[in-house]
Coordinates of C-alpha atoms and ligand atoms in Angstrom, one line a residue:
X167 CA -21.6 16.3 -30.8
X168 CA -20.5 14.2 -33.7
X169 CA -18.6 16.2 -36.3
X170 CA -17.0 18.4 -33.8
X171 CA -13.8 16.8 -34.6
X172 CA -14.0 17.3 -38.4
X173 CA -10.6 18.7 -38.8
X174 CA -8.3 20.8 -40.7
X175 CA -4.9 19.3 -40.1
X176 CA -2.0 21.1 -41.6
X177 CA 0.3 18.1 -41.8
X178 CA -0.4 14.4 -41.5
X179 CA 2.1 14.3 -38.6
X180 CA 0.3 16.7 -36.4
X181 CA -0.7 15.3 -33.0
X182 CA -4.1 13.6 -33.0
X183 CA -4.9 13.2 -29.3
X184 CA -3.9 16.8 -28.4
X185 CA -5.8 17.0 -25.1
X186 CA -4.6 13.7 -23.7
X187 CA -1.4 13.8 -21.6
X188 CA 1.1 11.0 -21.3
X189 CA -0.5 8.5 -19.0
X190 CA 1.5 7.9 -15.8
X191 CA 1.3 5.7 -12.8
X192 CA -0.3 7.5 -9.9
X193 CA -1.0 4.6 -7.6
X194 CA -4.1 3.1 -6.0
X195 CA -5.3 6.3 -4.3
X196 CA -5.5 8.4 -7.5
X197 CA -8.9 9.5 -8.8
X198 CA -7.5 10.7 -12.1
X199 CA -9.1 8.6 -14.7
X200 CA -6.2 9.3 -17.1
X201 CA -3.7 7.6 -14.8
X202 CA -2.6 4.1 -14.0
X203 CA -3.5 2.8 -10.5
X204 CA -1.7 -0.5 -10.7
X205 CA 0.4 -0.6 -13.9
X206 CA 3.8 0.8 -13.1
X207 CA 5.9 -0.3 -16.1
X208 CA 9.3 -0.3 -14.5
X209 CA 8.4 -1.6 -11.1
X210 CA 10.1 -4.9 -10.4
X211 CA 7.9 -7.9 -9.7
X212 CA 9.9 -11.1 -9.0
X213 CA 13.1 -9.7 -10.5
X214 CA 11.5 -8.4 -13.8
X215 CA 9.8 -5.1 -14.6
X216 CA 6.1 -5.3 -14.9
X217 CA 6.2 -4.3 -18.6
X218 CA 8.3 -7.4 -19.4
X219 CA 5.8 -9.7 -17.6
X220 CA 2.9 -8.2 -19.4
X221 CA 4.2 -7.3 -22.9
X222 CA 1.0 -5.3 -23.6
X223 CA 0.1 -4.9 -27.3
X224 CA -2.4 -2.7 -29.0
X225 CA -4.8 -4.2 -31.6
X226 CA -4.8 -2.1 -34.7
X227 CA -8.2 -3.2 -35.9
X228 CA -10.3 -2.7 -32.8
X229 CA -8.6 0.5 -31.8
X230 CA -8.1 2.3 -35.2
X231 CA -10.4 0.8 -37.8
X232 CA -13.5 -0.3 -35.8
X233 CA -16.2 2.3 -36.4
X234 CA -18.8 1.1 -33.9
X235 CA -21.3 -0.6 -36.1
X236 CA -23.3 -3.6 -34.9
X237 CA -25.9 -5.7 -36.7
X238 CA -28.5 -3.1 -35.9
X239 CA -26.7 0.1 -36.2
X240 CA -24.4 2.4 -38.2
X241 CA -21.0 3.6 -37.2
X242 CA -20.8 5.8 -34.1
X243 CA -17.1 6.4 -33.5
X244 CA -15.8 9.9 -33.6
X245 CA -12.4 9.4 -35.3
X246 CA -10.8 12.4 -37.0
X247 CA -9.0 10.3 -39.6
X248 CA -12.2 8.9 -41.0
X249 CA -13.2 12.4 -42.2
X250 CA -10.1 12.7 -44.3
X251 CA -11.7 11.2 -47.5
X252 CA -8.9 9.5 -49.4
X253 CA -8.3 6.0 -48.1
X254 CA -4.5 6.2 -48.3
X255 CA -4.6 9.5 -46.4
X256 CA -6.8 7.9 -43.8
X257 CA -4.4 5.0 -43.6
X258 CA -1.4 7.3 -43.0
X259 CA -3.2 9.4 -40.4
X260 CA -4.1 6.2 -38.6
X261 CA -0.5 5.3 -38.4
X262 CA 0.3 8.6 -36.8
X263 CA -2.6 8.3 -34.4
X264 CA -1.7 4.7 -33.5
X265 CA 1.9 5.5 -32.6
X266 CA 0.9 8.6 -30.6
X267 CA -1.6 6.5 -28.8
X268 CA 0.8 3.8 -27.9
X269 CA 3.4 6.3 -26.8
X270 CA 1.0 8.1 -24.5
X271 CA 0.0 4.8 -22.9
X272 CA 3.5 3.4 -22.8
X273 CA 2.4 0.3 -24.9
X274 CA 5.5 -1.2 -26.5
X275 CA 3.9 -3.6 -29.0
X276 CA 1.1 -3.7 -31.6
X277 CA -0.6 -6.3 -33.7
X278 CA -2.4 -5.9 -37.1
X279 CA -4.1 -7.7 -40.0
X280 CA -3.0 -6.7 -43.5
X281 CA -6.4 -5.1 -44.2
X282 CA -6.2 -3.0 -41.0
X283 CA -3.3 -0.9 -42.2
X284 CA -4.0 -0.2 -45.9
X285 CA -7.0 -0.1 -48.2
X286 CA -7.7 -2.9 -50.6
X287 CA -6.8 -2.1 -54.2
X288 CA -8.6 -3.2 -57.4
X289 CA -6.0 -6.0 -57.9
X290 CA -3.7 -7.9 -55.6
X291 CA -0.7 -5.9 -57.0
X292 CA -2.4 -2.7 -56.0
X293 CA -3.3 -4.0 -52.6
X294 CA 0.3 -5.0 -52.1
X295 CA 1.6 -1.6 -53.2
X296 CA -0.8 0.1 -50.8
X297 CA 0.4 -2.1 -48.0
X298 CA 4.1 -1.4 -48.6
X299 CA 3.5 2.3 -48.8
X300 CA 2.0 2.1 -45.3
X301 CA 4.6 -0.4 -44.1
X302 CA 7.3 2.1 -44.9
X303 CA 5.6 4.7 -42.7
X304 CA 5.1 2.2 -39.9
X305 CA 8.7 1.2 -40.1
X306 CA 9.8 4.8 -39.8
X307 CA 7.5 5.2 -36.7
X308 CA 8.8 2.0 -35.2
X309 CA 12.4 3.3 -35.5
X310 CA 11.4 6.7 -34.1
X311 CA 9.5 5.4 -31.1
X312 CA 11.1 2.0 -30.3
X313 CA 7.6 0.4 -30.5
X314 CA 7.7 -3.2 -31.8
X315 CA 5.5 -5.6 -33.7
X316 CA 4.1 -8.4 -31.5
X317 CA 2.4 -10.1 -34.4
X318 CA 1.1 -9.7 -37.9
X319 CA -1.7 -11.7 -39.4
X320 CA -4.0 -11.9 -42.4
X321 CA -7.6 -11.1 -42.6
X322 CA -8.9 -13.9 -44.9
X323 CA -12.5 -13.7 -43.6
X324 CA -14.1 -10.3 -44.2
X325 CA -14.0 -10.1 -48.0
X326 CA -16.9 -11.7 -49.9
X327 CA -14.5 -14.1 -51.6
X328 CA -14.0 -15.8 -48.3
X329 CA -17.7 -16.6 -47.8
X330 CA -16.9 -20.4 -47.9
X331 CA -13.7 -20.1 -45.9
X332 CA -10.1 -19.4 -47.0
X333 CA -7.9 -22.5 -46.6
X334 CA -11.0 -24.6 -46.2
X335 CA -12.9 -23.0 -49.1
X336 CA -14.5 -25.3 -51.6
X337 CA -12.9 -23.1 -54.3
X338 CA -9.2 -23.7 -55.0
X339 CA -8.7 -20.2 -56.3
X340 CA -9.8 -18.8 -53.0
X341 CA -7.3 -21.1 -51.2
X342 CA -4.7 -19.7 -53.6
X343 CA -5.7 -16.1 -52.9
X344 CA -5.6 -16.7 -49.1
X345 CA -2.1 -18.2 -49.5
X346 CA -1.0 -15.1 -51.5
X347 CA -2.3 -12.9 -48.7
X348 CA -0.5 -14.9 -46.0
X349 CA 2.7 -14.8 -48.0
X350 CA 2.6 -11.0 -48.2
X351 CA 1.6 -10.6 -44.6
X352 CA 4.5 -12.9 -43.5
X353 CA 6.9 -10.9 -45.6
X354 CA 5.7 -7.7 -43.9
X355 CA 5.8 -9.3 -40.5
X356 CA 9.4 -10.4 -41.0
X357 CA 10.4 -7.0 -42.4
X358 CA 9.0 -5.3 -39.4
X359 CA 10.7 -7.6 -37.0
X360 CA 7.5 -9.2 -35.8
X361 CA 8.0 -11.7 -33.0
X362 CA 5.0 -13.9 -33.9
X363 CA 2.7 -14.6 -36.8
X364 CA -0.9 -15.5 -36.0
X365 CA -3.4 -17.6 -37.9
X366 CA -6.9 -17.3 -36.7
X367 CA -9.2 -19.4 -38.9
X368 CA -11.6 -16.7 -39.5
X369 CA -14.1 -18.7 -41.6
X370 CA -12.3 -22.0 -41.4
X371 CA -15.4 -24.0 -40.4
X372 CA -18.8 -24.8 -41.7
X373 CA -22.4 -23.8 -41.6
X374 CA -24.0 -27.2 -42.5
X375 CA -22.7 -30.7 -43.0
X376 CA -25.2 -31.1 -45.8
X377 CA -22.8 -29.4 -48.2
X378 CA -19.4 -30.0 -46.5
X379 CA -16.6 -32.4 -47.1
X380 CA -15.0 -32.1 -43.7
X381 CA -12.2 -34.5 -44.4
X382 CA -11.1 -32.5 -47.5
X383 CA -11.4 -29.2 -45.7
X384 CA -9.4 -30.4 -42.7
X385 CA -6.7 -31.9 -44.9
X386 CA -6.5 -28.7 -46.9
X387 CA -6.3 -26.6 -43.8
X388 CA -3.3 -28.8 -42.7
X389 CA -1.8 -28.4 -46.3
X390 CA -2.1 -24.7 -45.9
X391 CA -0.4 -24.6 -42.5
X392 CA 2.4 -26.8 -43.9
X393 CA 2.9 -24.2 -46.6
X394 CA 3.1 -21.5 -43.9
X395 CA 5.8 -23.5 -42.1
X396 CA 7.7 -24.1 -45.3
X397 CA 7.6 -20.4 -46.2
X398 CA 8.7 -19.4 -42.7
X399 CA 11.9 -21.4 -43.2
X400 CA 12.2 -20.3 -46.9
X401 CA 12.3 -16.6 -45.9
X402 CA 14.1 -17.1 -42.6
X403 CA 11.4 -15.7 -40.4
X404 CA 12.4 -16.5 -36.8
X405 CA 9.2 -15.5 -35.1
X406 CA 6.8 -18.0 -33.5
X407 CA 3.8 -19.3 -35.4
X408 CA 0.5 -19.2 -33.5
X409 CA -2.9 -20.6 -34.0
X410 CA -5.8 -18.9 -32.3
X411 CA -8.6 -21.2 -31.3
X412 CA -12.2 -20.2 -31.4
X413 CA -15.3 -22.4 -31.4
X414 CA -17.9 -20.5 -33.4
X415 CA -18.5 -17.1 -35.0
X416 CA -18.5 -16.3 -37.8
X417 CA -19.2 -19.9 -38.8
X418 CA -21.4 -22.2 -36.7
X419 CA -18.5 -24.6 -36.1
X420 CA -14.9 -23.4 -36.4
X421 CA -12.3 -26.2 -36.9
X422 CA -10.0 -24.5 -34.4
X423 CA -12.6 -25.1 -31.7
X424 CA -10.5 -24.9 -28.6
X425 CA -7.0 -25.7 -27.3
X426 CA -7.6 -29.4 -27.0
X427 CA -9.0 -29.6 -30.6
X428 CA -6.2 -27.6 -32.1
X429 CA -3.6 -29.7 -30.3
X430 CA -5.2 -32.9 -31.6
X431 CA -5.4 -31.5 -35.1
X432 CA -1.7 -30.4 -35.0
X433 CA -0.6 -33.7 -33.8
X434 CA -2.7 -35.6 -36.3
X435 CA -1.0 -33.7 -39.2
X436 CA 2.5 -33.7 -37.6
X437 CA 2.5 -29.9 -37.1
X438 CA 2.8 -29.8 -33.3
X439 CA 6.4 -28.7 -33.2
X440 CA 5.8 -25.7 -35.4
X441 CA 2.8 -24.0 -33.8
X442 CA 1.9 -22.6 -30.4
X443 CA -1.4 -21.1 -29.4
X444 CA -2.7 -17.6 -29.0
X445 CA -5.4 -17.9 -26.4
X446 CA -8.2 -15.4 -26.3
X447 CA -10.4 -15.1 -23.2
X448 CA -13.7 -14.5 -25.0
X449 CA -13.0 -17.5 -27.3
X450 CA -12.5 -19.7 -24.2
X451 CA -15.8 -18.7 -22.8
X452 CA -17.6 -19.2 -26.1
X453 CA -16.2 -22.8 -26.1
X454 CA -17.7 -23.3 -22.7
X455 CA -14.4 -23.1 -20.9
X456 CA -12.9 -20.6 -18.5
X457 CA -10.0 -18.4 -19.8
X458 CA -7.8 -20.1 -17.2
X459 CA -8.8 -23.5 -18.5
X460 CA -7.6 -22.7 -22.0
X461 CA -4.3 -21.2 -20.7
X462 CA -3.7 -24.1 -18.5
X463 CA -4.3 -26.7 -21.2
X464 CA -2.0 -24.8 -23.5
X465 CA 0.6 -24.4 -20.9
X466 CA 0.8 -28.0 -19.7
X467 CA 1.2 -29.1 -23.3
X468 CA 4.0 -26.5 -23.8
X469 CA 1.9 -24.7 -26.3
X470 CA 1.0 -21.4 -24.7
X471 CA 2.4 -18.8 -27.1
X472 CA 0.5 -15.6 -26.6
X473 CA -2.7 -14.1 -25.3
X474 CA -5.6 -12.0 -26.7
X475 CA -6.7 -10.2 -23.5
X476 CA -10.3 -9.4 -23.6
X477 CA -13.5 -10.6 -22.0
X478 CA -17.0 -11.6 -23.1
X479 CA -20.4 -11.1 -21.6
X480 CA -21.8 -14.4 -20.4
X481 CA -25.3 -13.1 -20.8
X482 CA -24.8 -12.3 -24.4
X483 CA -22.8 -15.3 -25.5
X484 CA -21.1 -13.9 -28.6
X485 CA -17.6 -12.5 -29.2
X486 CA -18.2 -9.1 -27.6
X487 CA -14.4 -8.4 -27.3
X488 CA -14.7 -6.2 -24.3
X489 CA -11.8 -4.8 -22.4
X490 CA -10.8 -7.1 -19.6
X491 CA -11.8 -5.7 -16.2
X492 CA -12.5 -8.9 -14.4
X493 CA -9.8 -9.1 -11.7
X494 CA -10.4 -12.7 -10.9
X495 CA -9.8 -13.9 -14.5
X496 CA -6.8 -11.6 -14.9
X497 CA -5.3 -13.0 -11.7
X498 CA -5.7 -16.6 -12.8
X499 CA -4.5 -15.8 -16.3
X500 CA -1.3 -14.2 -14.9
X501 CA -0.9 -17.1 -12.6
X502 CA -0.7 -19.4 -15.6
X503 CA 1.7 -17.1 -17.3
X504 CA 4.0 -17.0 -14.3
X505 CA 3.8 -20.8 -13.9
X506 CA 5.1 -21.1 -17.4
X507 CA 7.9 -18.7 -16.7
X508 CA 6.6 -15.8 -18.8
X509 CA 4.7 -15.2 -22.1
X510 CA 7.6 -14.0 -24.3
X511 CA 8.0 -14.0 -27.3
X512 CA 4.2 -13.7 -27.0
X513 CA 2.4 -10.9 -25.2
X514 CA -0.9 -9.6 -24.0
X515 CA -2.7 -8.2 -27.0
X516 CA -5.9 -6.2 -26.2
X517 CA -8.1 -7.8 -28.8
X518 CA -10.8 -5.6 -27.4
X519 CA -13.0 -2.8 -28.6
X520 CA -14.8 0.0 -26.8
X521 CA -18.6 -0.3 -26.7
X522 CA -20.6 1.4 -29.4
X523 CA -21.7 4.2 -27.1
X524 CA -18.2 4.9 -25.9
X525 CA -17.6 6.9 -29.1
X526 CA -15.2 9.6 -28.1
X527 CA -11.5 9.3 -28.7
X528 CA -10.7 9.5 -25.0
X529 CA -12.7 6.4 -24.4
X530 CA -9.9 4.5 -26.1
X531 CA -7.6 5.7 -23.4
X532 CA -10.0 4.8 -20.6
X533 CA -10.4 1.4 -22.1
X534 CA -6.7 0.6 -22.3
X535 CA -6.1 2.0 -18.9
X536 CA -8.8 -0.3 -17.5
X537 CA -7.4 -3.4 -19.2
X538 CA -3.8 -2.6 -18.3
X539 CA -4.5 -1.9 -14.7
X540 CA -6.6 -5.0 -14.4
X541 CA -3.8 -7.2 -15.7
X542 CA -1.2 -5.3 -13.7
X543 CA -3.2 -6.0 -10.5
X544 CA -3.7 -9.6 -11.6
X545 CA 0.1 -9.9 -12.0
X546 CA 0.7 -8.5 -8.6
X547 CA -1.8 -10.9 -7.0
X548 CA -0.6 -14.0 -9.0
X549 CA 3.0 -13.3 -8.1
X550 CA 2.1 -13.1 -4.4
X551 CA 0.0 -16.3 -4.6
X552 CA 3.0 -18.1 -6.1
X553 CA 5.5 -16.6 -3.8
X554 CA 3.5 -17.9 -0.8
X555 CA 2.9 -21.2 -2.6
X556 CA -0.8 -20.9 -1.6
X557 CA -2.1 -23.3 -4.2
X558 CA 1.2 -25.2 -4.8
X559 CA 1.3 -26.6 -1.3
X560 CA -2.3 -27.6 -1.4
X561 CA -2.0 -29.3 -4.8
X562 CA 1.2 -31.0 -3.8
X563 CA -0.4 -32.4 -0.7
X564 CA -3.6 -33.4 -2.6
X565 CA -1.6 -35.8 -4.8
X566 CA 0.8 -37.0 -2.2
X567 CA -0.4 -40.6 -2.6
X568 CA 1.4 -40.8 -5.9
X569 CA 4.8 -40.1 -4.3
X570 CA 5.3 -43.4 -2.6
X571 CA 3.9 -47.0 -2.4
X572 CA 1.3 -48.1 -5.0
X573 CA 0.9 -44.5 -6.3
X574 CA 4.6 -44.3 -7.1
X575 CA 4.3 -47.7 -8.8
X576 CA 1.4 -46.5 -11.0
X577 CA 3.5 -43.5 -12.0
X578 CA 6.5 -45.6 -12.8
X579 CA 4.4 -47.9 -14.9
X580 CA 5.4 -50.9 -12.8
X581 CA 1.8 -52.3 -12.2
X582 CA -1.1 -53.4 -14.4
X583 CA -4.7 -54.2 -13.9
X584 CA -4.1 -57.6 -12.2
X585 CA -1.6 -56.1 -9.7
X586 CA -4.0 -53.4 -8.9
X587 CA -6.8 -55.9 -8.5
X588 CA -4.7 -57.7 -6.0
X589 CA -3.9 -54.4 -4.3
X590 CA -7.5 -53.4 -4.1
X591 CA -8.5 -56.8 -2.7
X592 CA -5.9 -56.4 0.1
X593 CA -6.4 -52.7 0.9
X594 CA -10.1 -51.8 0.4
X595 CA -11.1 -48.1 0.6
X596 CA -9.0 -45.6 2.3
X597 CA -9.9 -42.3 4.0
X598 CA -10.3 -39.4 1.5
X599 CA -9.4 -35.8 2.0
X600 CA -11.6 -32.7 1.4
X601 CA -11.1 -30.6 -1.8
X602 CA -11.4 -27.4 0.2
X603 CA -12.7 -25.5 -2.7
X604 CA -14.5 -22.7 -0.8
X605 CA -11.5 -22.3 1.6
X606 CA -9.2 -21.8 -1.4
X607 CA -11.6 -19.4 -3.1
X608 CA -11.7 -17.4 0.0
X609 CA -7.9 -17.3 0.3
X610 CA -7.6 -16.2 -3.3
X611 CA -10.1 -13.4 -2.6
X612 CA -8.2 -12.3 0.4
X613 CA -5.0 -12.0 -1.8
X614 CA -6.9 -10.0 -4.3
X615 CA -8.3 -7.7 -1.6
X616 CA -5.0 -7.1 0.2
X617 CA -2.3 -7.1 -2.6
X618 CA -1.4 -3.6 -3.5
Ligands
XLS967 C1 -11.6 -12.8 -33.8 C2 -10.2 -13.0 -33.5 C3 -9.3 -12.0 -34.3 C4 -7.9 -12.6 -34.2 C5 -7.0 -12.1 -35.3 O1 -12.5 -13.3 -33.1 O2 -10.0 -12.8 -32.2 O3 -9.4 -10.7 -33.8 O4 -7.3 -12.3 -33.0 O5 -7.4 -12.4 -36.6
NI968 NI1 -8.2 -12.6 -31.2
NI969 NI1 -12.1 -12.8 -30.9

């Protein structure tokens, strides 16, 4: 029962997950729950090892700080570090646990918010000191293990001071405080060689228009992002800046609603060259889109930067952040990734948490194995679909009428409404072709069933 893990560790560096072996690929037939059935890191798919296609990352917050509470219940997670008392000791033990965890799973990247790794101090200076003490340890572990930082970010939404937002707060001193936090988090991300820096507008949105100056808030949000860009160049951070769209939760309406909204916002404020998007599956579904829709929209606008791989529950309708196990979604996500020629310098961050009742440490391993295997299988299927040009040939044929005659003239901008009026008078209706949706769904299914 709970408490069984209350520990006596002799050194902070002692192994945490002592009973868990290194997770290896055993293939489809294996019944060992602590093995990969589809994820075979070094296996070549289309000339590239699987691990380089997938670039899996561990989310520090959901994996190492989430305690299992929900709006109705207290923490449930059995995590030995939480019983250590002193917040800095807990923070250090978490680092040890996190690196052991990633090594055992063969995960080469991680992502974190400032507040995930170190406790808040009484003052900003103390918070910064705490952060750097842990960053030193993380840096050591990174050197020792070769594990890299996919992205860093700032949590400017949990603390009470952010109740009205951060960059969109009605209080200028809160704007300043959020800016200070981003500065520190960007410094840390740069120092740790982070390949990206993420901005998720945690509470950048509103609850009611009755008290909100949306114009000022949006302008301020853009001012804030402009400062982020300037600072990036000032310190010579070469990573990619990413915005993570989400339509609602915690606020009723988040300004970064979805890909299309964010792209429109960036263009309006002239920021489109500086930011790409970090697309999260569960945020897509909250916005009333499919995961693939959001990836597709980002990709065709050359803005697909990285992915938060998780899934929601359509019956619940909030950000449940579950581990992704839906093979159909994973397949179509990897299809979009392959279409864009890869996700680097982004990756697939498991922004996902185990369910409240999955409270034992090994559940973390089962969860990551499930997510990694699902995306590995998705990659295999997507690669095969593309190799066989299953959808490409159908799509090419479907739009054939634009490759010659009047279609080509429309594409080339050679005709206007009067020309087309004439054309329509002369030609009338033509025979249409079927969309063949069910046939295609059945073919995709057959690829999922038969691809190893
Ligand atoms: C919350 C977001 C968050 C970001 C990082 O819904 O997904 O976890 O990814 O701040
Ligand atoms: Ni996310
Ligand atoms: Ni989320």
